[in-house]
Amino acid sequence: MTDLPERAVASSFSAETSTYSADTDGISGGSEKRTTQYKPTKAPSWPSFFASTLSVFESYTYITSIRGRESKTGTHGWMTAVKRAASLGPMRRFQERILGVSKSCVSSSASEIWLLGSCYRVSHDDSSSDAESVENDIVAFHHDFSSRIWLTYRKGFDAIGDFKLTSDVNWGCMIRSSQMLVAQAILFHRLGRFWRRPSEKPHDPEYIDILHLFGDSESSPFSIHNLLHAGRPYGLVAGSWVGPYAMCRSWETLSRDKRDHVHDEKEKQPLPMVLYVVSGDEDGARGGAPVIYREDAELLCSEFCDGQVAWAPLLLLIPLVLGLEKINPRYVPLLKETFTFPQSLGILGGKPGASTYIVGVQDNNALYLDPHENQPVVEIARDNLEADTSTYHCNVVRQLPLDTIDPSLAIGFYCRDRDDFERFCARASELADKSGGAPLFTVAQSLKPAKPVHKDIIVDNSGEGGNSGIKNASELDNSSSYDHVSLDDDWQLL
């Protein structure tokens, strides 16, 4: 079963094929050239029929039809396959009912797609030259999407601690989503934003090494085992679910621990970049938009390099809560625009209790990679350049309306060097200026301490008409220091 995704991806990008087959659940075009109906020319053979039921890219009607035939087969292997398919179908449908997702999402009749800072123009007029350009962009988008590292539920890994759990099904989706975001950052750092997964082997050693980092054993630096250990102070426990803030802090702890264990100068840092978690204060409980301080970033970079150089690559994680029960609509356009940043790493988000990794947007829809696919463990050795990596990539593009995502989320950005960071800060400041007073986050040079005031009097310049006034400190104590913040913003920072 593990080679099915690879075959599906390969079939989608064949140079001799101008349409996507129905079983890829990928891109559906708006023109006649791009629209293909699945019409089998002959009855499938039994072996291929059962194989198709196990594919994650097959429609669920096949699974339904097989259930009625279960009793007609006498082969034990086929019986096992049927039972497995029947159990996978309801679980996947249940998860997708929670997420409210659709798989036929990317259309050439809609607006442009932004995928982690890259734009694909898939809308067109009636000109033939423009239609050809759109087809090229659709294929390019699909190749880009399927080259992103996909990390999902796994089963059969080494038992975790005292819990003896050998699978993270139903509780590990936030961990897997965060692994995907960090994996893209390392991929961009080592191989560049425009790296694409080749169809031929041997694989690039850097690519194989990245996959090894996220294996499912303690020997892999960024495994679920090691993340759980690092995240204990933040409530990260096997079998339970945590929010984006705790996940970001867990990554901060793990990256620091791994860096401290590298003693040989020639040894590679598992995370070859500074991790800067941006929040309002130490425990993340204070309200208001978080601030990215340039001086803090510079200090972290200097510490990372032991003072030898002034700057290092930077991974920014910004955990937010943008509403109470649901996301405040005023933040949706701002979230969309973050995907236009060249430094974009996407969003950890989804529905409550069902985290996903959002990698792109089209119109008001989020395009994401889904970790809720249970796959057997695959150990990727660093020296195995012929490894089957098909289960680390997905060509199924799913969508989720942006205004329905959980308001608790985290945004990620990767800045390669100081100039890239300054370009990011400029874009972030422009975005804050367009926010109407409710930015996602802001940028400042440094955290300036508050000026001291007399303990008995405080000058108040908020009087009507610009008149100054005097307040007793005792009066100030009885008033909220956040009275000027509109409650309509539903702002809370994790």
PDB file of N, CA and C in Angstrom, residues 112-119 333-346 359-361 413 424 427-428 430-431 434:
ATOM      1  N   GLU A 112      -6.286  33.254  -8.222  1.00  0.00           N
ATOM      2  CA  GLU A 112      -4.939  32.711  -8.101  1.00  0.00           C
ATOM      3  C   GLU A 112      -4.764  31.935  -6.806  1.00  0.00           C
ATOM      4  N   ILE A 113      -3.766  31.066  -6.805  1.00  0.00           N
ATOM      5  CA  ILE A 113      -3.422  30.269  -5.627  1.00  0.00           C
ATOM      6  C   ILE A 113      -2.107  30.788  -5.072  1.00  0.00           C
ATOM      7  N   TRP A 114      -2.054  30.935  -3.756  1.00  0.00           N
ATOM      8  CA  TRP A 114      -0.800  31.238  -3.081  1.00  0.00           C
ATOM      9  C   TRP A 114      -0.403  30.034  -2.238  1.00  0.00           C
ATOM     10  N   LEU A 115       0.767  29.488  -2.521  1.00  0.00           N
ATOM     11  CA  LEU A 115       1.264  28.313  -1.806  1.00  0.00           C
ATOM     12  C   LEU A 115       2.629  28.639  -1.215  1.00  0.00           C
ATOM     13  N   LEU A 116       2.669  28.888   0.097  1.00  0.00           N
ATOM     14  CA  LEU A 116       3.919  29.170   0.806  1.00  0.00           C
ATOM     15  C   LEU A 116       4.780  30.186   0.061  1.00  0.00           C
ATOM     16  N   GLY A 117       4.163  31.319  -0.277  1.00  0.00           N
ATOM     17  CA  GLY A 117       4.891  32.415  -0.894  1.00  0.00           C
ATOM     18  C   GLY A 117       5.004  32.372  -2.397  1.00  0.00           C
ATOM     19  N   SER A 118       4.546  31.298  -3.040  1.00  0.00           N
ATOM     20  CA  SER A 118       4.592  31.187  -4.500  1.00  0.00           C
ATOM     21  C   SER A 118       3.184  31.340  -5.065  1.00  0.00           C
ATOM     22  N   CYS A 119       3.063  32.102  -6.137  1.00  0.00           N
ATOM     23  CA  CYS A 119       1.754  32.381  -6.737  1.00  0.00           C
ATOM     24  C   CYS A 119       1.560  31.563  -8.006  1.00  0.00           C
ATOM     25  N   PRO A 333      -8.711  38.213   6.102  1.00  0.00           N
ATOM     26  CA  PRO A 333      -7.893  38.771   5.002  1.00  0.00           C
ATOM     27  C   PRO A 333      -6.416  38.880   5.364  1.00  0.00           C
ATOM     28  N   LEU A 334      -6.121  39.143   6.641  1.00  0.00           N
ATOM     29  CA  LEU A 334      -4.723  39.245   7.058  1.00  0.00           C
ATOM     30  C   LEU A 334      -4.038  37.886   7.003  1.00  0.00           C
ATOM     31  N   LEU A 335      -4.747  36.846   7.448  1.00  0.00           N
ATOM     32  CA  LEU A 335      -4.183  35.497   7.368  1.00  0.00           C
ATOM     33  C   LEU A 335      -3.904  35.110   5.919  1.00  0.00           C
ATOM     34  N   LYS A 336      -4.840  35.442   5.023  1.00  0.00           N
ATOM     35  CA  LYS A 336      -4.641  35.136   3.609  1.00  0.00           C
ATOM     36  C   LYS A 336      -3.378  35.796   3.081  1.00  0.00           C
ATOM     37  N   GLU A 337      -3.153  37.048   3.471  1.00  0.00           N
ATOM     38  CA  GLU A 337      -2.017  37.779   2.918  1.00  0.00           C
ATOM     39  C   GLU A 337      -0.684  37.237   3.414  1.00  0.00           C
ATOM     40  N   THR A 338      -0.664  36.581   4.568  1.00  0.00           N
ATOM     41  CA  THR A 338       0.612  36.029   5.036  1.00  0.00           C
ATOM     42  C   THR A 338       1.163  34.987   4.068  1.00  0.00           C
ATOM     43  N   PHE A 339       0.298  34.359   3.286  1.00  0.00           N
ATOM     44  CA  PHE A 339       0.765  33.346   2.326  1.00  0.00           C
ATOM     45  C   PHE A 339       1.452  33.978   1.122  1.00  0.00           C
ATOM     46  N   THR A 340       1.319  35.297   0.960  1.00  0.00           N
ATOM     47  CA  THR A 340       2.019  35.978  -0.123  1.00  0.00           C
ATOM     48  C   THR A 340       3.443  36.358   0.277  1.00  0.00           C
ATOM     49  N   PHE A 341       3.774  36.233   1.555  1.00  0.00           N
ATOM     50  CA  PHE A 341       5.137  36.518   2.012  1.00  0.00           C
ATOM     51  C   PHE A 341       6.089  35.446   1.454  1.00  0.00           C
ATOM     52  N   PRO A 342       7.207  35.828   0.839  1.00  0.00           N
ATOM     53  CA  PRO A 342       8.171  34.814   0.384  1.00  0.00           C
ATOM     54  C   PRO A 342       8.694  33.955   1.524  1.00  0.00           C
ATOM     55  N   GLN A 343       8.596  34.442   2.753  1.00  0.00           N
ATOM     56  CA  GLN A 343       9.086  33.711   3.921  1.00  0.00           C
ATOM     57  C   GLN A 343       8.028  32.787   4.529  1.00  0.00           C
ATOM     58  N   SER A 344       6.861  32.679   3.906  1.00  0.00           N
ATOM     59  CA  SER A 344       5.744  31.933   4.483  1.00  0.00           C
ATOM     60  C   SER A 344       6.048  30.449   4.667  1.00  0.00           C
ATOM     61  N   LEU A 345       5.696  29.939   5.860  1.00  0.00           N
ATOM     62  CA  LEU A 345       5.744  28.500   6.143  1.00  0.00           C
ATOM     63  C   LEU A 345       4.362  27.954   6.444  1.00  0.00           C
ATOM     64  N   GLY A 346       3.327  28.768   6.291  1.00  0.00           N
ATOM     65  CA  GLY A 346       1.979  28.279   6.499  1.00  0.00           C
ATOM     66  C   GLY A 346       1.506  28.411   7.934  1.00  0.00           C
ATOM     67  N   VAL A 359      -1.147  25.140   3.964  1.00  0.00           N
ATOM     68  CA  VAL A 359       0.007  25.539   3.161  1.00  0.00           C
ATOM     69  C   VAL A 359      -0.333  26.570   2.094  1.00  0.00           C
ATOM     70  N   GLY A 360      -1.615  26.814   1.852  1.00  0.00           N
ATOM     71  CA  GLY A 360      -1.969  27.751   0.790  1.00  0.00           C
ATOM     72  C   GLY A 360      -3.389  28.242   0.900  1.00  0.00           C
ATOM     73  N   VAL A 361      -3.722  29.191   0.023  1.00  0.00           N
ATOM     74  CA  VAL A 361      -5.070  29.756  -0.020  1.00  0.00           C
ATOM     75  C   VAL A 361      -5.480  29.979  -1.466  1.00  0.00           C
ATOM     76  N   PHE A 413       7.235  31.428   9.709  1.00  0.00           N
ATOM     77  CA  PHE A 413       8.006  32.110   8.665  1.00  0.00           C
ATOM     78  C   PHE A 413       9.464  31.666   8.765  1.00  0.00           C
ATOM     79  N   PHE A 424      11.127  40.712   5.404  1.00  0.00           N
ATOM     80  CA  PHE A 424       9.953  40.201   6.116  1.00  0.00           C
ATOM     81  C   PHE A 424       9.372  41.267   7.039  1.00  0.00           C
ATOM     82  N   ARG A 427       7.377  43.844   5.122  1.00  0.00           N
ATOM     83  CA  ARG A 427       6.068  43.337   4.730  1.00  0.00           C
ATOM     84  C   ARG A 427       5.118  43.240   5.928  1.00  0.00           C
ATOM     85  N   ALA A 428       5.648  42.789   7.056  1.00  0.00           N
ATOM     86  CA  ALA A 428       4.829  42.664   8.256  1.00  0.00           C
ATOM     87  C   ALA A 428       4.312  44.017   8.710  1.00  0.00           C
ATOM     88  N   GLU A 430       3.788  46.634   6.772  1.00  0.00           N
ATOM     89  CA  GLU A 430       2.755  47.028   5.807  1.00  0.00           C
ATOM     90  C   GLU A 430       1.436  46.322   6.104  1.00  0.00           C
ATOM     91  N   LEU A 431       1.515  45.049   6.458  1.00  0.00           N
ATOM     92  CA  LEU A 431       0.309  44.300   6.785  1.00  0.00           C
ATOM     93  C   LEU A 431      -0.356  44.862   8.038  1.00  0.00           C
ATOM     94  N   LYS A 434      -2.364  47.941   7.361  1.00  0.00           N
ATOM     95  CA  LYS A 434      -3.644  47.700   6.677  1.00  0.00           C
ATOM     96  C   LYS A 434      -4.681  47.014   7.563  1.00  0.00           C
TER      97      LYS A 434
END
